[in-house]
Short mmCIF file of C-alpha atoms in Angstrom, two decimals:
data_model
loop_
_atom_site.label_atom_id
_atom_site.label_comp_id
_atom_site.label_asym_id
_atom_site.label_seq_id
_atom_site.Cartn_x
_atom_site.Cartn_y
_atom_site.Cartn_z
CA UNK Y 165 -13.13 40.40 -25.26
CA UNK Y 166 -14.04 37.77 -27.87
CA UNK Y 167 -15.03 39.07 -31.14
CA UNK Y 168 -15.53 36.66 -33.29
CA UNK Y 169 -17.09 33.32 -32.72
CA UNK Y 170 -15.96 29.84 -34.48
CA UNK Y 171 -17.34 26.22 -33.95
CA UNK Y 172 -14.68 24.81 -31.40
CA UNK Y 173 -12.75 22.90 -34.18
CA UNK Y 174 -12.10 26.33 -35.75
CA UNK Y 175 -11.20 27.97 -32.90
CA UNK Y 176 -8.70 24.88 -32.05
CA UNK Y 177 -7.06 25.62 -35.70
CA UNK Y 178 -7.30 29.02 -35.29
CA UNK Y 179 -5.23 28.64 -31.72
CA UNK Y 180 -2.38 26.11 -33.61
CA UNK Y 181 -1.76 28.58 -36.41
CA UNK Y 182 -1.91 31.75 -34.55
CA UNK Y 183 0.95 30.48 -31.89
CA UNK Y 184 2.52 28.55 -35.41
CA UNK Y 185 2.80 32.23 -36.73
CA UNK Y 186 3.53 34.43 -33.73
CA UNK Y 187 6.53 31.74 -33.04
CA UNK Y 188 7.74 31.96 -36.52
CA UNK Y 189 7.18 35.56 -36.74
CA UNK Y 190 9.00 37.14 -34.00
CA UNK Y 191 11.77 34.69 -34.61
CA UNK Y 192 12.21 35.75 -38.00
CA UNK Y 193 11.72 39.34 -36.90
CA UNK Y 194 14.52 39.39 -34.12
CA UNK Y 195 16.80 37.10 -36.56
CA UNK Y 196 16.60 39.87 -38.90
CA UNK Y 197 17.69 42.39 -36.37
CA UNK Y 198 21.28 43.64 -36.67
CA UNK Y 199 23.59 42.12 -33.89
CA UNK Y 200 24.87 45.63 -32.98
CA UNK Y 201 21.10 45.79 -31.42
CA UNK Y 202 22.24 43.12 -28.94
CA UNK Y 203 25.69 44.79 -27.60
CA UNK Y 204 25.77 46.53 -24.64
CA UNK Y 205 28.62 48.13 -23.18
CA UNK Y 206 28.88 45.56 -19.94
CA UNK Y 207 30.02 42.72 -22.38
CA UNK Y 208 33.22 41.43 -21.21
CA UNK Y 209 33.19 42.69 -18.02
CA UNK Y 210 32.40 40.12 -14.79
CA UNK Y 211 28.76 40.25 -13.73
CA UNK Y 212 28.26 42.54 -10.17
CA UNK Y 213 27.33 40.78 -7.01
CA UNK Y 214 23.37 40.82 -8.29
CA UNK Y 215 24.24 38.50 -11.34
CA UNK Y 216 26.58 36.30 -9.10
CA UNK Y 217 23.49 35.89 -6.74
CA UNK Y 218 21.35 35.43 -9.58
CA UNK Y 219 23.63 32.63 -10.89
CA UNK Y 220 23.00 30.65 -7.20
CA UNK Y 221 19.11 31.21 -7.53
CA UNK Y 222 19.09 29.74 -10.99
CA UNK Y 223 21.19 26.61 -9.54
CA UNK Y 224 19.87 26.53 -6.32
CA UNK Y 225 16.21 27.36 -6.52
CA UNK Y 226 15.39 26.65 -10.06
CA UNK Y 227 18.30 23.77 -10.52
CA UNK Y 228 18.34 24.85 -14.39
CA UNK Y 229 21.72 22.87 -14.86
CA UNK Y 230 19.59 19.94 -14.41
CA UNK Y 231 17.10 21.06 -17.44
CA UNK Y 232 18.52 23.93 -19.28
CA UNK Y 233 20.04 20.99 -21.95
CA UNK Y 234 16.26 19.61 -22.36
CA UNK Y 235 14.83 21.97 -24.58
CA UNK Y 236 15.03 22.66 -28.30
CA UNK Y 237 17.59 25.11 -29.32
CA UNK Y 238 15.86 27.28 -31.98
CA UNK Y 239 19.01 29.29 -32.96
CA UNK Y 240 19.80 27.13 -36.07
CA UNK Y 241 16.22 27.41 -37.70
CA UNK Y 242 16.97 30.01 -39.95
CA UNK Y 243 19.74 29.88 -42.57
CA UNK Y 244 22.87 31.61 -40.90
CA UNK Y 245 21.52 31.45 -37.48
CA UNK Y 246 23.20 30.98 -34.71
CA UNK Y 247 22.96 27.38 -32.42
CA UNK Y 248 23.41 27.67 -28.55
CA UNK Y 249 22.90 24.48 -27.64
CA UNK Y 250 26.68 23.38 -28.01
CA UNK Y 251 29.53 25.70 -26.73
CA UNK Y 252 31.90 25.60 -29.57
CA UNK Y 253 35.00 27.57 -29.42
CA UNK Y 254 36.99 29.05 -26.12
CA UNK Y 255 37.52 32.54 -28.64
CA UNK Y 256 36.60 35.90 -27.28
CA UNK Y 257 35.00 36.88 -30.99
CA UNK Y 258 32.83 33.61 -30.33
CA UNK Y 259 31.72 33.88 -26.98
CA UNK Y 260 31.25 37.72 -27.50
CA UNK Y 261 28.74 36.75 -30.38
CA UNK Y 262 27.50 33.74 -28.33
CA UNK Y 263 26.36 36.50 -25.24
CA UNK Y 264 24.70 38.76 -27.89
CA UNK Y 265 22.66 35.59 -28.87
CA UNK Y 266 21.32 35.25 -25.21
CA UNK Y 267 19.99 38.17 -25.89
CA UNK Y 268 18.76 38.09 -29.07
CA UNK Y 269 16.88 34.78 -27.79
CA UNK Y 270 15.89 36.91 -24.86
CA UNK Y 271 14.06 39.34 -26.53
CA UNK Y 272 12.47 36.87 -28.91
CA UNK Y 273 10.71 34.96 -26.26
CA UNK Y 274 9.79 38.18 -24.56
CA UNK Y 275 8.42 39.04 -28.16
CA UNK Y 276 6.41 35.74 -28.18
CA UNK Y 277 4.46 36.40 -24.86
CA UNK Y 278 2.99 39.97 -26.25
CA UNK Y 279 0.46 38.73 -28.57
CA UNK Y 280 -0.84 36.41 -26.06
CA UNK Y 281 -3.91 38.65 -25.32
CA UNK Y 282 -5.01 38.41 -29.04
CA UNK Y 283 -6.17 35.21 -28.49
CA UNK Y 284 -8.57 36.69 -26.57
CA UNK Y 285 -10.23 37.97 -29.60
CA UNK Y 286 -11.61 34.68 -30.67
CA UNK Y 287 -11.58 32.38 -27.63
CA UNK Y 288 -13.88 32.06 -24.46
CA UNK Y 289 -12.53 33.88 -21.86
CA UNK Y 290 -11.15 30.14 -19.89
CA UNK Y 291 -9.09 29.59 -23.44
CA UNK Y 292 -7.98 32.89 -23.53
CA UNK Y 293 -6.37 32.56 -20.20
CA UNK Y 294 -5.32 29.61 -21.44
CA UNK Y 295 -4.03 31.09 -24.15
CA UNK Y 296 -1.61 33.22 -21.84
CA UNK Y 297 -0.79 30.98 -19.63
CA UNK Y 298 0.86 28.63 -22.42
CA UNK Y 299 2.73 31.66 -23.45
CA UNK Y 300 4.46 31.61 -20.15
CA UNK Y 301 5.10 28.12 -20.15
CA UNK Y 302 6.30 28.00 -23.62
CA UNK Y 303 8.92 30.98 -22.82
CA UNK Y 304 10.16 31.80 -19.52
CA UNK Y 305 12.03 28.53 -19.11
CA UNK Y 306 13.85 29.62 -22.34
CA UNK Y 307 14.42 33.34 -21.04
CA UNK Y 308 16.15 31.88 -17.98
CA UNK Y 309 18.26 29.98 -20.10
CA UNK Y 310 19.43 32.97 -22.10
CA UNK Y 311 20.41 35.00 -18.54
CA UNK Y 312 21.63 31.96 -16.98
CA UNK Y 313 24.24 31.31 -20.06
CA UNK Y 314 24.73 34.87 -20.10
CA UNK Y 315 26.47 35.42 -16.55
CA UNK Y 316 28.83 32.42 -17.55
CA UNK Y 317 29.68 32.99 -20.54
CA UNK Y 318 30.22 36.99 -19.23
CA UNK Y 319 32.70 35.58 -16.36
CA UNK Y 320 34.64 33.35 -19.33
CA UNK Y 321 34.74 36.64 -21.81
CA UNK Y 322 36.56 38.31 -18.60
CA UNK Y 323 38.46 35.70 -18.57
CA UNK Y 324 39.73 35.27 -21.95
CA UNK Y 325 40.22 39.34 -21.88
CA UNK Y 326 42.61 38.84 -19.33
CA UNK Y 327 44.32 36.54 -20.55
CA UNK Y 328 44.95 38.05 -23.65
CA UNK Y 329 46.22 41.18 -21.77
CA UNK Y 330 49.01 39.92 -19.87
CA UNK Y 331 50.45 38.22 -23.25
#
């Protein structure tokens, strides 16, 4: 329900800061979260038959390993972030950290879609659906990334685990 009206330039400038801060915002927010946030007790362990599936519809269906290298990596835009655009290290400490990333990314593009249905406040109904629509576009693809990395790098923690225990 719009609330407040603007000339169309306004409303424009209004639409390129609000994303501008919502962006910054909820990446700063989840940066600042502590890591232990992003463990969960699976980590290490080889992903069941549903993420093994999953892994075939995101290279089947979706062919992500054809576009998943396209997109900006945001992990390095704070000070002390974290990149995932290059795998660095084969190191269980890094790829442990690595997976908690994917989700910390995750949950930050999840983050960016919720305010979507402010914009509804001071757009025309057509913008505001606009409005949500670009917040889809702008962060599925990089939520599919996140789980898509996440099953690999999963099956390569297993793998450096056992490794490790038969030395």
């Amino acid at each position: 329900m719009r609330i407040v009206e603007m000339w169309p330039m306004w409303t424009l400038l209004a639409d390129i800061t609000g994303w501008f801060l919502v962006h910054m915002g909820v990446s700063y927010l989840f940066f600042i979260m502590p890591d232990r946030w992003f463990i969960r007790l699976t980590d290490g362990k080889l992903p069941n038959s549903h993420g093994l599936r999953e892994e075939i519809i995101y290279e089947r269906y979706l062919r992500i390993r054809t576009w998943k290298d396209k997109p900006p990596d945001g992990g390095g835009l704070f000070p002390g972030g974290f990149a995932k655009k290059k795998f660095a290290i084969l190191d269980k400490a890094y790829v442990s950290k690595f997976i908690r990333e994917t989700r910390r990314g995750e949950w930050t593009h999840f983050g960016s879609m919720l305010p979507a249905p402010l914009f509804f406040m001071w757009n025309e109904p057509l913008y505001g659906w606009m409005m949500m629509i670009y917040a889809i576009i702008a962060n599925v693809p990089f939520i599919l990334i996140q789980r898509y990395n996440r099953i690999r790098l999963q099956r390569i923690l297993r793998k450096l685990t056992e490794k490790s225990g038969n030395e």
